[in-house]
GROMACS .gro file of C-alpha atoms in nm:
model
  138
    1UNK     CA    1   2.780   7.113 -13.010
    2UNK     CA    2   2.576   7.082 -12.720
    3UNK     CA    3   2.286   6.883 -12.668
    4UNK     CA    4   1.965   7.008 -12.479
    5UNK     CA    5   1.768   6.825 -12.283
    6UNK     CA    6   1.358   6.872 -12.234
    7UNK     CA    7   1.115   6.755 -11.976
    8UNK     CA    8   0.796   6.735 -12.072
    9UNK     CA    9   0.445   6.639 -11.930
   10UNK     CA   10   0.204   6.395 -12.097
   11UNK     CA   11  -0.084   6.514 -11.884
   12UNK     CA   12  -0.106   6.826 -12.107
   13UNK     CA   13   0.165   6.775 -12.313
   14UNK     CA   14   0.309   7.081 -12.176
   15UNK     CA   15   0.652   7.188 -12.235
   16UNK     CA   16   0.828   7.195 -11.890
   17UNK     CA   17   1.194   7.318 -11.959
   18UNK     CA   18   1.453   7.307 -12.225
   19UNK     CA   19   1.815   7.324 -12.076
   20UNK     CA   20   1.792   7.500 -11.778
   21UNK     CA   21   1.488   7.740 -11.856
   22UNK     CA   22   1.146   7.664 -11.728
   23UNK     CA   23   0.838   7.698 -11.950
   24UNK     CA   24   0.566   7.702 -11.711
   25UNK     CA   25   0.392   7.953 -11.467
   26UNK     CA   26   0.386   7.679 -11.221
   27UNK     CA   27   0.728   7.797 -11.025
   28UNK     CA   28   0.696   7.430 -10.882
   29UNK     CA   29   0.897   7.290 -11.148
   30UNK     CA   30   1.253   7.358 -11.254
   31UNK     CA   31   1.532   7.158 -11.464
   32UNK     CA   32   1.819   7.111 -11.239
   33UNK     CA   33   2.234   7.066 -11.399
   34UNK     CA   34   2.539   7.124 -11.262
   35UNK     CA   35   2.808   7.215 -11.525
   36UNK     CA   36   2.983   6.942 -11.694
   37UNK     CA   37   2.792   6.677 -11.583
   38UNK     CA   38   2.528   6.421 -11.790
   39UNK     CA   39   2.256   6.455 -11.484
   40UNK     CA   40   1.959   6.693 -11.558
   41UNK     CA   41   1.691   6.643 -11.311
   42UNK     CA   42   1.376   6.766 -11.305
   43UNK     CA   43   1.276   6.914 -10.965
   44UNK     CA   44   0.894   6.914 -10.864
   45UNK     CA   45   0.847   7.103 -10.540
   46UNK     CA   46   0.571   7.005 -10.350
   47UNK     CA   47   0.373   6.715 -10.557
   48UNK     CA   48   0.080   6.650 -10.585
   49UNK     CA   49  -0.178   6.369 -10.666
   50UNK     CA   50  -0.273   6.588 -11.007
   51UNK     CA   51   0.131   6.599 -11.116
   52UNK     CA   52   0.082   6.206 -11.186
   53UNK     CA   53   0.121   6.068 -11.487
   54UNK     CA   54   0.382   6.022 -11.776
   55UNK     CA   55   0.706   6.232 -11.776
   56UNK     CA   56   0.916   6.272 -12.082
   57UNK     CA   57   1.290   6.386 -12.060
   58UNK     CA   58   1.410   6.436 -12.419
   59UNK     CA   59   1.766   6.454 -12.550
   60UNK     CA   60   1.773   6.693 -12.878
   61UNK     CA   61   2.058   6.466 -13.035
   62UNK     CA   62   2.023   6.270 -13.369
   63UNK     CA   63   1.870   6.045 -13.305
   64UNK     CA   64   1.632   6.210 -13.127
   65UNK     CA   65   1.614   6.008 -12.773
   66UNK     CA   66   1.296   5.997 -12.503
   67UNK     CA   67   1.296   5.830 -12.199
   68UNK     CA   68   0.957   5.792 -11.999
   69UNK     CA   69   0.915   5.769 -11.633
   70UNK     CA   70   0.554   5.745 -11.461
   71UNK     CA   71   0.529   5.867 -11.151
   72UNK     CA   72   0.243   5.834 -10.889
   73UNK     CA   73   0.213   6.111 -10.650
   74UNK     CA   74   0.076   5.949 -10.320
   75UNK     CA   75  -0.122   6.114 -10.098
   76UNK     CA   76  -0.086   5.985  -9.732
   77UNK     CA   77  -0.481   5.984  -9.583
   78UNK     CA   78  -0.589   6.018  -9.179
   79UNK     CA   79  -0.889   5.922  -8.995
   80UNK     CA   80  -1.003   5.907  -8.641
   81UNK     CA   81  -1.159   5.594  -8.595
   82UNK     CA   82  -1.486   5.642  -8.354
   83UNK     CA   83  -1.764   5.887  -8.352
   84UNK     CA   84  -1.708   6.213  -8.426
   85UNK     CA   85  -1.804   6.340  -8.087
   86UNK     CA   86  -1.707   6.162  -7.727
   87UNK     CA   87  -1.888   6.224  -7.371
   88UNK     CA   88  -1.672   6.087  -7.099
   89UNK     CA   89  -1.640   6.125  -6.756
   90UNK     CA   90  -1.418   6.337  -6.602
   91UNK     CA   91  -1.112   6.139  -6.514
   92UNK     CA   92  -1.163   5.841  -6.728
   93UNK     CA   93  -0.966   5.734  -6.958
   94UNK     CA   94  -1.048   5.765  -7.325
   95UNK     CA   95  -0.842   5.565  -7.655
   96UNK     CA   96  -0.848   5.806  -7.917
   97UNK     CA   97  -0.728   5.635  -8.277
   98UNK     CA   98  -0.589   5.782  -8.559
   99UNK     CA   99  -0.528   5.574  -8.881
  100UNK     CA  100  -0.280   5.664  -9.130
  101UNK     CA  101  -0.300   5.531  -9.472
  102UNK     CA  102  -0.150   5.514  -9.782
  103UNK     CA  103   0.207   5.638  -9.705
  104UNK     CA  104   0.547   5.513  -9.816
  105UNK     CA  105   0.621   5.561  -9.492
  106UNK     CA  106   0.552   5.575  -9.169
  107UNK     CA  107   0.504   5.932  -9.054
  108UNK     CA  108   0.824   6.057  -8.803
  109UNK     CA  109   0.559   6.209  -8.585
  110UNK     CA  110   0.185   6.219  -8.514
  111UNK     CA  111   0.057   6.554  -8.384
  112UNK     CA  112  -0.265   6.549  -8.121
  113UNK     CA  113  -0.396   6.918  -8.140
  114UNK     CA  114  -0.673   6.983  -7.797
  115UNK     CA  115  -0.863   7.309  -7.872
  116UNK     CA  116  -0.633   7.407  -8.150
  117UNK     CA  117  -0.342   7.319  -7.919
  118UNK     CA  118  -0.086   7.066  -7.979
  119UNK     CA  119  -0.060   6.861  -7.654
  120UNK     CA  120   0.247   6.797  -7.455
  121UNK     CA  121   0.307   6.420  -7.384
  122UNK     CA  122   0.554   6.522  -7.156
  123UNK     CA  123   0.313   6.748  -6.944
  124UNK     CA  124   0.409   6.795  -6.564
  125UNK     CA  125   0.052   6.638  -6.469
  126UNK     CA  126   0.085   6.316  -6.727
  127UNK     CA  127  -0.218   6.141  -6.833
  128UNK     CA  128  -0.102   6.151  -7.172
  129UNK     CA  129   0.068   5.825  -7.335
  130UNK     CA  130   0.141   5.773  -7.719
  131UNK     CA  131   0.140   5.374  -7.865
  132UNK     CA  132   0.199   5.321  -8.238
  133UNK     CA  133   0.137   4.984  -8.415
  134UNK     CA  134   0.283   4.980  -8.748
  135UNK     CA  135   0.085   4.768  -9.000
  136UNK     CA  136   0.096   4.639  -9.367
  137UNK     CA  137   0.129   4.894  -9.643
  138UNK     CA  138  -0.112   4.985  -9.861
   0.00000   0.00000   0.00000
């Protein structure tokens, strides 16, 4: 006899999959088993903050057995520090500052866009210079 194992969501106490078939619309979420192996995962493309909460992976043997895992979807948040508009002088220099909070990691790269442009830090005029302080997480 095989078993079958279940995920299911707290949240709405919605049934997720059983075995490898998925019981939601949301094509975000699928049970994942290779043959002849123990491991099912569940697989959730994309989280986010509203697919927090309590998890349930459920193992139709008798005894019936649950296990729980709560995860916490975290959403990374950006701000540029300063007024929302700058008037400089041409040729100045200006410290733009952009704060990144509330990520598990620190981000690989940090994009500065310029009239919906991304800008080249290795442009053929310069001007352009990148510094990144890392500080405590939160």
């Amino acid at each position: 006899m095989s078993l079958q194992v279940s995920w299911v969501r707290h949240r709405d106490v919605h049934l997720l999959t059983v075995g490898r078939y998925t019981y939601t619309s949301d094509q975000r979420f699928r049970a994942i088993h290779q043959p002849h192996s123990e491991d099912w995962t569940l697989q959730i493309k994309y989280p986010q903050h509203r697919d927090s909460g309590i998890y349930e992976c459920q193992v139709s043997s008798t005894p019936h057995l649950s296990h729980f895992i709560h995860l916490t979807v975290i959403e990374p948040d950006t701000e540029i520090v300063g007024a929302p508009e700058l008037f400089i002088d041409r040729g100045s220099t200006i410290n733009l500052t952009c704060v990144v909070r509330h990520s598990p990691e620190p981000p690989a790269y940090i994009f500065w866009n310029h009239n919906d442009a991304i800008i080249s830090y290795s442009s053929s005029r310069g001007g352009v210079s990148v510094a990144t302080e890392r500080g405590d997480k939160s």
